[in-house]
Amino acid sequence: RWRGERISGSGVTASMMTAVAMPAAGGLTRGGRTERVSGRRLGKGNHAVKHRRLRHVRASASNPEEFIVGCGTGDVTGPIDGVGMMGYAKIGQVTRGMWQRQWARAFLVSSSSDSLDSSETVAVVVVDACMCFPNLKTAALRALAKTRGIDHPLTEANTCVCATHTHAAPGGFAPFGLYNVTTGGAVSVAFDAAVEGVAEALDAALDDATDAIGRRSRCALSLTRATLAGAAVNRSMHGY
C-alpha cells in the first residue's frame, strides 16, 4: 500500500510497491481501463528503515539544514485488457485485468526560504512503468500548465521523471516504434494515462509544498537503506 501507509512483512518495512497487471475477474471498462483514482498528498506515515547520514556539512543560505518538501501521487493506470505489457518483449504477455493500480509518486524539495523558486527547487517523479521517455515529462509539464498556469517553479531543467522498471504494466507509450513492436503498436490511451497521472502527482506535490510554507514546516533530509523482500516481481525466479 502507498500514500502514507506503512508496508510491513516478515522483517520488512517499506513504502513502495511495484504495480503489476494480472488476470482479474472484474474492473474492465469498454475503453480497456478502469476509472481513474484521484491522487493525493502523502501523509507523515512513510516509515523508513536504518536512517543513515553519509556526511555532515555546514548549513548556509545556499546549503540549508532543512527544506520545504511536498509529496503527491497520481493515477497512471493504463489499459488493463488486451494491451501488450512492456519489458519482456513477449508478444503473448497481454493485460487481462488489473491486480494493482499504477501510480506516479512525486517528491518536491526546495531550499527556498519562503517561496518556491525554480532555481532552488527540484522534483522527482517515480512512475510505475517499465521506462520513461523525454516526451512524457514535456507533455506532463504542459498538462500541469493547463491546471496551474505558469505560476509554479517546475521546468524541464529541474524536474526528473523516472520509472520503477516494472515488466508487468501496459506498454505502447514509447515515441519510438521499436519499443512498441511487441506491445501491439502505439497505444495512445497508455501514454495519456501516464501524462495525466504525472501531472496530477506534481500538482499535488506543489499543493503540499505550498501548505508547508504556510505552516512554516521544514524537513531534514537523510539517506535510507532497507531490504525489500517480496515487494516486486520483475524477473522469473526459475529463469534466473
PDB file of C-alpha atoms in Angstrom:
ATOM      1  CA  ARG A   1       0.000   0.000   0.000  1.00  0.00           C
ATOM      2  CA  TRP A   2       1.149   3.539  -0.639  1.00  0.00           C
ATOM      3  CA  ARG A   3       0.228   7.131   0.119  1.00  0.00           C
ATOM      4  CA  GLY A   4       1.380   7.402   3.678  1.00  0.00           C
ATOM      5  CA  GLU A   5       0.681   3.872   4.854  1.00  0.00           C
ATOM      6  CA  ARG A   6       3.382   1.557   6.093  1.00  0.00           C
ATOM      7  CA  ILE A   7       4.000  -1.784   4.434  1.00  0.00           C
ATOM      8  CA  SER A   8       5.066  -4.467   6.864  1.00  0.00           C
ATOM      9  CA  GLY A   9       6.058  -8.058   6.317  1.00  0.00           C
ATOM     10  CA  SER A  10       8.417 -10.608   7.746  1.00  0.00           C
ATOM     11  CA  GLY A  11      11.295  -8.402   8.756  1.00  0.00           C
ATOM     12  CA  VAL A  12      10.382  -5.827   6.134  1.00  0.00           C
ATOM     13  CA  THR A  13       9.172  -2.274   6.399  1.00  0.00           C
ATOM     14  CA  ALA A  14       8.948  -0.305   3.192  1.00  0.00           C
ATOM     15  CA  SER A  15       6.932   2.366   1.463  1.00  0.00           C
ATOM     16  CA  MET A  16       6.930   1.292  -2.185  1.00  0.00           C
ATOM     17  CA  MET A  17       5.390  -1.472  -4.220  1.00  0.00           C
ATOM     18  CA  THR A  18       5.534  -2.000  -7.954  1.00  0.00           C
ATOM     19  CA  ALA A  19       2.205  -2.043  -9.745  1.00  0.00           C
ATOM     20  CA  VAL A  20       1.556  -5.257 -11.616  1.00  0.00           C
ATOM     21  CA  ALA A  21      -1.189  -6.087 -14.100  1.00  0.00           C
ATOM     22  CA  MET A  22      -2.555  -9.571 -13.593  1.00  0.00           C
ATOM     23  CA  PRO A  23      -5.696 -11.503 -14.541  1.00  0.00           C
ATOM     24  CA  ALA A  24      -8.734 -10.260 -12.677  1.00  0.00           C
ATOM     25  CA  ALA A  25     -12.423 -11.046 -12.885  1.00  0.00           C
ATOM     26  CA  GLY A  26     -13.801  -7.509 -12.824  1.00  0.00           C
ATOM     27  CA  GLY A  27     -12.895  -3.888 -13.242  1.00  0.00           C
ATOM     28  CA  LEU A  28     -12.861  -3.774 -17.029  1.00  0.00           C
ATOM     29  CA  THR A  29     -14.408  -0.925 -18.939  1.00  0.00           C
ATOM     30  CA  ARG A  30     -15.339  -0.509 -22.557  1.00  0.00           C
ATOM     31  CA  GLY A  31     -12.237   1.580 -23.167  1.00  0.00           C
ATOM     32  CA  GLY A  32      -9.989  -1.051 -21.663  1.00  0.00           C
ATOM     33  CA  ARG A  33      -9.027   0.819 -18.490  1.00  0.00           C
ATOM     34  CA  THR A  34     -10.627   1.454 -15.155  1.00  0.00           C
ATOM     35  CA  GLU A  35     -11.931   4.733 -13.836  1.00  0.00           C
ATOM     36  CA  ARG A  36      -9.044   6.855 -12.637  1.00  0.00           C
ATOM     37  CA  VAL A  37      -8.449   7.255  -8.936  1.00  0.00           C
ATOM     38  CA  SER A  38      -7.542  10.723  -7.742  1.00  0.00           C
ATOM     39  CA  GLY A  39      -4.079  11.063  -6.311  1.00  0.00           C
ATOM     40  CA  ARG A  40      -3.481  12.811  -3.037  1.00  0.00           C
ATOM     41  CA  ARG A  41      -0.714  14.199  -0.952  1.00  0.00           C
ATOM     42  CA  LEU A  42       1.343  11.799   1.071  1.00  0.00           C
ATOM     43  CA  GLY A  43       0.989  11.858   4.830  1.00  0.00           C
ATOM     44  CA  LYS A  44       3.632  11.500   7.502  1.00  0.00           C
ATOM     45  CA  GLY A  45       3.243   7.739   7.745  1.00  0.00           C
ATOM     46  CA  ASN A  46       6.074   6.855   5.389  1.00  0.00           C
ATOM     47  CA  HIS A  47       8.342   4.953   7.746  1.00  0.00           C
ATOM     48  CA  ALA A  48      11.952   4.463   6.763  1.00  0.00           C
ATOM     49  CA  VAL A  49      14.429   1.877   7.968  1.00  0.00           C
ATOM     50  CA  LYS A  50      18.050   2.328   9.092  1.00  0.00           C
ATOM     51  CA  HIS A  51      18.357   6.084   8.695  1.00  0.00           C
ATOM     52  CA  ARG A  52      21.907   6.916   7.751  1.00  0.00           C
ATOM     53  CA  ARG A  53      23.560  10.241   7.030  1.00  0.00           C
ATOM     54  CA  LEU A  54      26.611   9.806   4.837  1.00  0.00           C
ATOM     55  CA  ARG A  55      28.224  13.094   5.768  1.00  0.00           C
ATOM     56  CA  HIS A  56      27.561  16.269   7.696  1.00  0.00           C
ATOM     57  CA  VAL A  57      28.007  19.674   6.103  1.00  0.00           C
ATOM     58  CA  ARG A  58      27.683  23.166   7.495  1.00  0.00           C
ATOM     59  CA  ALA A  59      24.286  24.727   6.875  1.00  0.00           C
ATOM     60  CA  SER A  60      24.215  28.021   4.981  1.00  0.00           C
ATOM     61  CA  ALA A  61      21.882  30.058   2.822  1.00  0.00           C
ATOM     62  CA  SER A  62      22.894  28.039  -0.224  1.00  0.00           C
ATOM     63  CA  ASN A  63      23.078  24.789   1.740  1.00  0.00           C
ATOM     64  CA  PRO A  64      20.238  24.829   4.284  1.00  0.00           C
ATOM     65  CA  GLU A  65      19.818  22.283   7.012  1.00  0.00           C
ATOM     66  CA  GLU A  66      16.088  21.942   6.379  1.00  0.00           C
ATOM     67  CA  PHE A  67      13.968  22.072   3.251  1.00  0.00           C
ATOM     68  CA  ILE A  68      10.456  22.716   2.017  1.00  0.00           C
ATOM     69  CA  VAL A  69       9.122  19.335   0.939  1.00  0.00           C
ATOM     70  CA  GLY A  70       5.982  18.369  -0.952  1.00  0.00           C
ATOM     71  CA  CYS A  71       4.755  14.911  -1.992  1.00  0.00           C
ATOM     72  CA  GLY A  72       1.863  13.716  -4.109  1.00  0.00           C
ATOM     73  CA  THR A  73       0.507  10.831  -6.154  1.00  0.00           C
ATOM     74  CA  GLY A  74      -1.311  10.480  -9.450  1.00  0.00           C
ATOM     75  CA  ASP A  75      -3.052   7.509 -11.067  1.00  0.00           C
ATOM     76  CA  VAL A  76      -1.227   6.338 -14.216  1.00  0.00           C
ATOM     77  CA  THR A  77      -3.124   3.050 -14.622  1.00  0.00           C
ATOM     78  CA  GLY A  78      -3.122   2.241 -18.317  1.00  0.00           C
ATOM     79  CA  PRO A  79      -5.214  -0.127 -20.452  1.00  0.00           C
ATOM     80  CA  ILE A  80      -5.975  -3.249 -18.423  1.00  0.00           C
ATOM     81  CA  ASP A  81      -7.295  -5.501 -21.165  1.00  0.00           C
ATOM     82  CA  GLY A  82      -5.791  -6.577 -24.463  1.00  0.00           C
ATOM     83  CA  VAL A  83      -2.594  -4.488 -24.461  1.00  0.00           C
ATOM     84  CA  GLY A  84       0.904  -5.923 -24.552  1.00  0.00           C
ATOM     85  CA  MET A  85       2.989  -5.405 -21.432  1.00  0.00           C
ATOM     86  CA  MET A  86       6.345  -3.733 -21.806  1.00  0.00           C
ATOM     87  CA  GLY A  87       9.656  -5.180 -20.683  1.00  0.00           C
ATOM     88  CA  TYR A  88       9.934  -8.836 -21.612  1.00  0.00           C
ATOM     89  CA  ALA A  89       9.298  -8.224 -25.336  1.00  0.00           C
ATOM     90  CA  LYS A  90       6.991 -11.238 -25.202  1.00  0.00           C
ATOM     91  CA  ILE A  91       4.079 -10.963 -27.610  1.00  0.00           C
ATOM     92  CA  GLY A  92       1.869 -13.283 -25.551  1.00  0.00           C
ATOM     93  CA  GLN A  93       2.184 -11.186 -22.390  1.00  0.00           C
ATOM     94  CA  VAL A  94      -1.040  -9.221 -22.690  1.00  0.00           C
ATOM     95  CA  THR A  95      -3.080  -7.486 -19.981  1.00  0.00           C
ATOM     96  CA  ARG A  96      -6.169  -9.398 -18.892  1.00  0.00           C
ATOM     97  CA  GLY A  97      -7.329  -7.336 -15.940  1.00  0.00           C
ATOM     98  CA  MET A  98      -5.862  -5.442 -13.012  1.00  0.00           C
ATOM     99  CA  TRP A  99      -4.166  -6.625  -9.838  1.00  0.00           C
ATOM    100  CA  GLN A 100      -2.795  -3.301  -8.597  1.00  0.00           C
ATOM    101  CA  ARG A 101      -3.095   0.230  -9.875  1.00  0.00           C
ATOM    102  CA  GLN A 102      -0.100   2.048 -11.294  1.00  0.00           C
ATOM    103  CA  TRP A 103       0.958   5.271  -9.609  1.00  0.00           C
ATOM    104  CA  ALA A 104       3.169   8.255 -10.206  1.00  0.00           C
ATOM    105  CA  ARG A 105       4.750   9.447  -6.965  1.00  0.00           C
ATOM    106  CA  ALA A 106       6.138  12.980  -6.941  1.00  0.00           C
ATOM    107  CA  PHE A 107       8.669  14.331  -4.453  1.00  0.00           C
ATOM    108  CA  LEU A 108       9.435  18.064  -4.465  1.00  0.00           C
ATOM    109  CA  VAL A 109      12.295  19.582  -2.459  1.00  0.00           C
ATOM    110  CA  SER A 110      13.139  23.279  -2.237  1.00  0.00           C
ATOM    111  CA  SER A 111      15.829  25.203  -0.415  1.00  0.00           C
ATOM    112  CA  SER A 112      13.853  28.432  -0.818  1.00  0.00           C
ATOM    113  CA  SER A 113      13.157  30.369   2.343  1.00  0.00           C
ATOM    114  CA  ASP A 114       9.540  31.434   1.933  1.00  0.00           C
ATOM    115  CA  SER A 115       8.557  30.602  -1.652  1.00  0.00           C
ATOM    116  CA  LEU A 116       9.198  28.034  -4.366  1.00  0.00           C
ATOM    117  CA  ASP A 117      11.937  29.471  -6.549  1.00  0.00           C
ATOM    118  CA  SER A 118      12.675  27.457  -9.684  1.00  0.00           C
ATOM    119  CA  SER A 119      16.433  27.868  -9.193  1.00  0.00           C
ATOM    120  CA  GLU A 120      16.191  26.315  -5.716  1.00  0.00           C
ATOM    121  CA  THR A 121      13.556  23.646  -6.337  1.00  0.00           C
ATOM    122  CA  VAL A 122      13.744  20.132  -7.764  1.00  0.00           C
ATOM    123  CA  ALA A 123      11.073  17.497  -8.337  1.00  0.00           C
ATOM    124  CA  VAL A 124      11.447  13.753  -8.907  1.00  0.00           C
ATOM    125  CA  VAL A 125       8.520  11.668 -10.153  1.00  0.00           C
ATOM    126  CA  VAL A 126       8.707   7.864  -9.979  1.00  0.00           C
ATOM    127  CA  VAL A 127       6.272   6.180 -12.363  1.00  0.00           C
ATOM    128  CA  ASP A 128       5.050   2.582 -12.243  1.00  0.00           C
ATOM    129  CA  ALA A 129       6.212   1.813 -15.779  1.00  0.00           C
ATOM    130  CA  CYS A 130       8.970  -0.121 -17.493  1.00  0.00           C
ATOM    131  CA  MET A 131      10.690   3.072 -18.574  1.00  0.00           C
ATOM    132  CA  CYS A 132      10.011   6.726 -19.284  1.00  0.00           C
ATOM    133  CA  PHE A 133      10.919   8.768 -22.339  1.00  0.00           C
ATOM    134  CA  PRO A 134      11.606  12.528 -22.525  1.00  0.00           C
ATOM    135  CA  ASN A 135       8.282  13.261 -24.212  1.00  0.00           C
ATOM    136  CA  LEU A 136       6.417  12.144 -21.068  1.00  0.00           C
ATOM    137  CA  LYS A 137       7.955  14.898 -18.953  1.00  0.00           C
ATOM    138  CA  THR A 138       7.338  17.505 -21.639  1.00  0.00           C
ATOM    139  CA  ALA A 139       3.680  16.512 -22.029  1.00  0.00           C
ATOM    140  CA  ALA A 140       3.129  16.304 -18.256  1.00  0.00           C
ATOM    141  CA  LEU A 141       4.525  19.806 -17.695  1.00  0.00           C
ATOM    142  CA  ARG A 142       2.249  21.103 -20.429  1.00  0.00           C
ATOM    143  CA  ALA A 143      -0.715  19.428 -18.729  1.00  0.00           C
ATOM    144  CA  LEU A 144       0.369  20.946 -15.409  1.00  0.00           C
ATOM    145  CA  ALA A 145       0.494  24.386 -17.025  1.00  0.00           C
ATOM    146  CA  LYS A 146      -3.140  23.978 -18.083  1.00  0.00           C
ATOM    147  CA  THR A 147      -4.049  23.367 -14.447  1.00  0.00           C
ATOM    148  CA  ARG A 148      -1.816  25.883 -12.679  1.00  0.00           C
ATOM    149  CA  GLY A 149      -0.809  28.266 -15.429  1.00  0.00           C
ATOM    150  CA  ILE A 150       2.840  29.319 -15.430  1.00  0.00           C
ATOM    151  CA  ASP A 151       2.822  30.331 -11.772  1.00  0.00           C
ATOM    152  CA  HIS A 152       4.849  27.378 -10.490  1.00  0.00           C
ATOM    153  CA  PRO A 153       8.582  26.599 -10.266  1.00  0.00           C
ATOM    154  CA  LEU A 154       8.756  23.339 -12.212  1.00  0.00           C
ATOM    155  CA  THR A 155      10.584  23.279 -15.546  1.00  0.00           C
ATOM    156  CA  GLU A 156      12.256  20.808 -17.890  1.00  0.00           C
ATOM    157  CA  ALA A 157      15.546  21.593 -16.142  1.00  0.00           C
ATOM    158  CA  ASN A 158      14.535  20.914 -12.521  1.00  0.00           C
ATOM    159  CA  THR A 159      12.043  18.065 -12.989  1.00  0.00           C
ATOM    160  CA  CYS A 160      13.036  14.412 -13.324  1.00  0.00           C
ATOM    161  CA  VAL A 161      10.583  11.702 -14.405  1.00  0.00           C
ATOM    162  CA  CYS A 162      11.819   8.124 -13.997  1.00  0.00           C
ATOM    163  CA  ALA A 163      10.368   4.616 -13.804  1.00  0.00           C
ATOM    164  CA  THR A 164      10.237   1.702 -11.360  1.00  0.00           C
ATOM    165  CA  HIS A 165      11.076  -0.533 -14.360  1.00  0.00           C
ATOM    166  CA  THR A 166       8.220  -2.942 -13.786  1.00  0.00           C
ATOM    167  CA  HIS A 167       7.843  -5.533 -16.547  1.00  0.00           C
ATOM    168  CA  ALA A 168       4.184  -6.111 -15.757  1.00  0.00           C
ATOM    169  CA  ALA A 169       2.395  -2.952 -16.868  1.00  0.00           C
ATOM    170  CA  PRO A 170       0.905  -1.886 -20.217  1.00  0.00           C
ATOM    171  CA  GLY A 171       3.237  -0.692 -22.976  1.00  0.00           C
ATOM    172  CA  GLY A 172       2.665   1.097 -26.248  1.00  0.00           C
ATOM    173  CA  PHE A 173       3.534   4.565 -24.919  1.00  0.00           C
ATOM    174  CA  ALA A 174       7.047   4.890 -26.401  1.00  0.00           C
ATOM    175  CA  PRO A 175       7.742   7.573 -29.036  1.00  0.00           C
ATOM    176  CA  PHE A 176       9.988   5.092 -30.875  1.00  0.00           C
ATOM    177  CA  GLY A 177       8.431   2.323 -32.952  1.00  0.00           C
ATOM    178  CA  LEU A 178      10.885  -0.407 -31.948  1.00  0.00           C
ATOM    179  CA  TYR A 179       9.724  -0.297 -28.301  1.00  0.00           C
ATOM    180  CA  ASN A 180       6.100  -0.766 -29.387  1.00  0.00           C
ATOM    181  CA  VAL A 181       6.599  -3.738 -31.711  1.00  0.00           C
ATOM    182  CA  THR A 182       5.826  -6.438 -29.136  1.00  0.00           C
ATOM    183  CA  THR A 183       3.050  -4.463 -27.401  1.00  0.00           C
ATOM    184  CA  GLY A 184       0.784  -4.376 -30.436  1.00  0.00           C
ATOM    185  CA  GLY A 185       1.810  -0.937 -31.658  1.00  0.00           C
ATOM    186  CA  ALA A 186       1.369   2.521 -30.179  1.00  0.00           C
ATOM    187  CA  VAL A 187      -1.397   2.826 -27.573  1.00  0.00           C
ATOM    188  CA  SER A 188      -2.359   6.470 -27.069  1.00  0.00           C
ATOM    189  CA  VAL A 189      -4.520   5.752 -24.017  1.00  0.00           C
ATOM    190  CA  ALA A 190      -1.472   4.331 -22.213  1.00  0.00           C
ATOM    191  CA  PHE A 191       0.542   7.480 -22.899  1.00  0.00           C
ATOM    192  CA  ASP A 192      -2.377   9.749 -21.956  1.00  0.00           C
ATOM    193  CA  ALA A 193      -2.818   7.911 -18.648  1.00  0.00           C
ATOM    194  CA  ALA A 194       0.857   8.440 -17.822  1.00  0.00           C
ATOM    195  CA  VAL A 195       0.717  12.127 -18.712  1.00  0.00           C
ATOM    196  CA  GLU A 196      -2.386  12.752 -16.615  1.00  0.00           C
ATOM    197  CA  GLY A 197      -1.022  10.848 -13.634  1.00  0.00           C
ATOM    198  CA  VAL A 198       2.397  12.533 -13.631  1.00  0.00           C
ATOM    199  CA  ALA A 199       0.787  15.977 -13.937  1.00  0.00           C
ATOM    200  CA  GLU A 200      -1.618  15.141 -11.109  1.00  0.00           C
ATOM    201  CA  ALA A 201       1.218  13.959  -8.870  1.00  0.00           C
ATOM    202  CA  LEU A 202       3.219  17.141  -9.499  1.00  0.00           C
ATOM    203  CA  ASP A 203       0.140  19.274  -8.882  1.00  0.00           C
ATOM    204  CA  ALA A 204      -0.488  17.544  -5.547  1.00  0.00           C
ATOM    205  CA  ALA A 205       3.178  17.886  -4.548  1.00  0.00           C
ATOM    206  CA  LEU A 206       3.073  21.607  -5.293  1.00  0.00           C
ATOM    207  CA  ASP A 207      -0.043  21.969  -3.139  1.00  0.00           C
ATOM    208  CA  ASP A 208       1.642  20.037  -0.367  1.00  0.00           C
ATOM    209  CA  ALA A 209       4.761  22.225  -0.525  1.00  0.00           C
ATOM    210  CA  THR A 210       2.655  25.392  -0.569  1.00  0.00           C
ATOM    211  CA  ASP A 211       0.832  24.221   2.557  1.00  0.00           C
ATOM    212  CA  ALA A 212       4.210  23.519   4.183  1.00  0.00           C
ATOM    213  CA  ILE A 213       5.258  27.110   3.510  1.00  0.00           C
ATOM    214  CA  GLY A 214       2.051  28.366   5.105  1.00  0.00           C
ATOM    215  CA  ARG A 215       2.646  26.196   8.172  1.00  0.00           C
ATOM    216  CA  ARG A 216       6.335  27.180   8.225  1.00  0.00           C
ATOM    217  CA  SER A 217       7.073  23.460   8.144  1.00  0.00           C
ATOM    218  CA  ARG A 218      10.552  22.323   7.139  1.00  0.00           C
ATOM    219  CA  CYS A 219      12.060  18.850   6.742  1.00  0.00           C
ATOM    220  CA  ALA A 220      15.554  17.447   7.185  1.00  0.00           C
ATOM    221  CA  LEU A 221      16.803  15.015   4.550  1.00  0.00           C
ATOM    222  CA  SER A 222      18.726  11.793   5.101  1.00  0.00           C
ATOM    223  CA  LEU A 223      19.583   8.656   3.165  1.00  0.00           C
ATOM    224  CA  THR A 224      17.844   5.398   3.996  1.00  0.00           C
ATOM    225  CA  ARG A 225      18.850   1.826   3.352  1.00  0.00           C
ATOM    226  CA  ALA A 226      16.393  -1.040   3.636  1.00  0.00           C
ATOM    227  CA  THR A 227      15.814  -4.552   2.379  1.00  0.00           C
ATOM    228  CA  LEU A 228      12.665  -5.062   0.312  1.00  0.00           C
ATOM    229  CA  ALA A 229      11.586  -8.700   0.300  1.00  0.00           C
ATOM    230  CA  GLY A 230       8.636  -9.758  -1.825  1.00  0.00           C
ATOM    231  CA  ALA A 231       7.832  -6.173  -2.813  1.00  0.00           C
ATOM    232  CA  ALA A 232       8.193  -6.638  -6.572  1.00  0.00           C
ATOM    233  CA  VAL A 233       8.494  -9.383  -9.174  1.00  0.00           C
ATOM    234  CA  ASN A 234      10.273  -8.224 -12.327  1.00  0.00           C
ATOM    235  CA  ARG A 235      12.213 -11.381 -13.125  1.00  0.00           C
ATOM    236  CA  SER A 236      11.457 -15.084 -13.429  1.00  0.00           C
ATOM    237  CA  MET A 237      12.874 -16.876 -10.412  1.00  0.00           C
ATOM    238  CA  HIS A 238      13.124 -20.050 -12.474  1.00  0.00           C
ATOM    239  CA  GLY A 239      14.869 -18.307 -15.347  1.00  0.00           C
ATOM    240  CA  TYR A 240      17.388 -16.504 -13.138  1.00  0.00           C
TER     241      TYR A 240
END
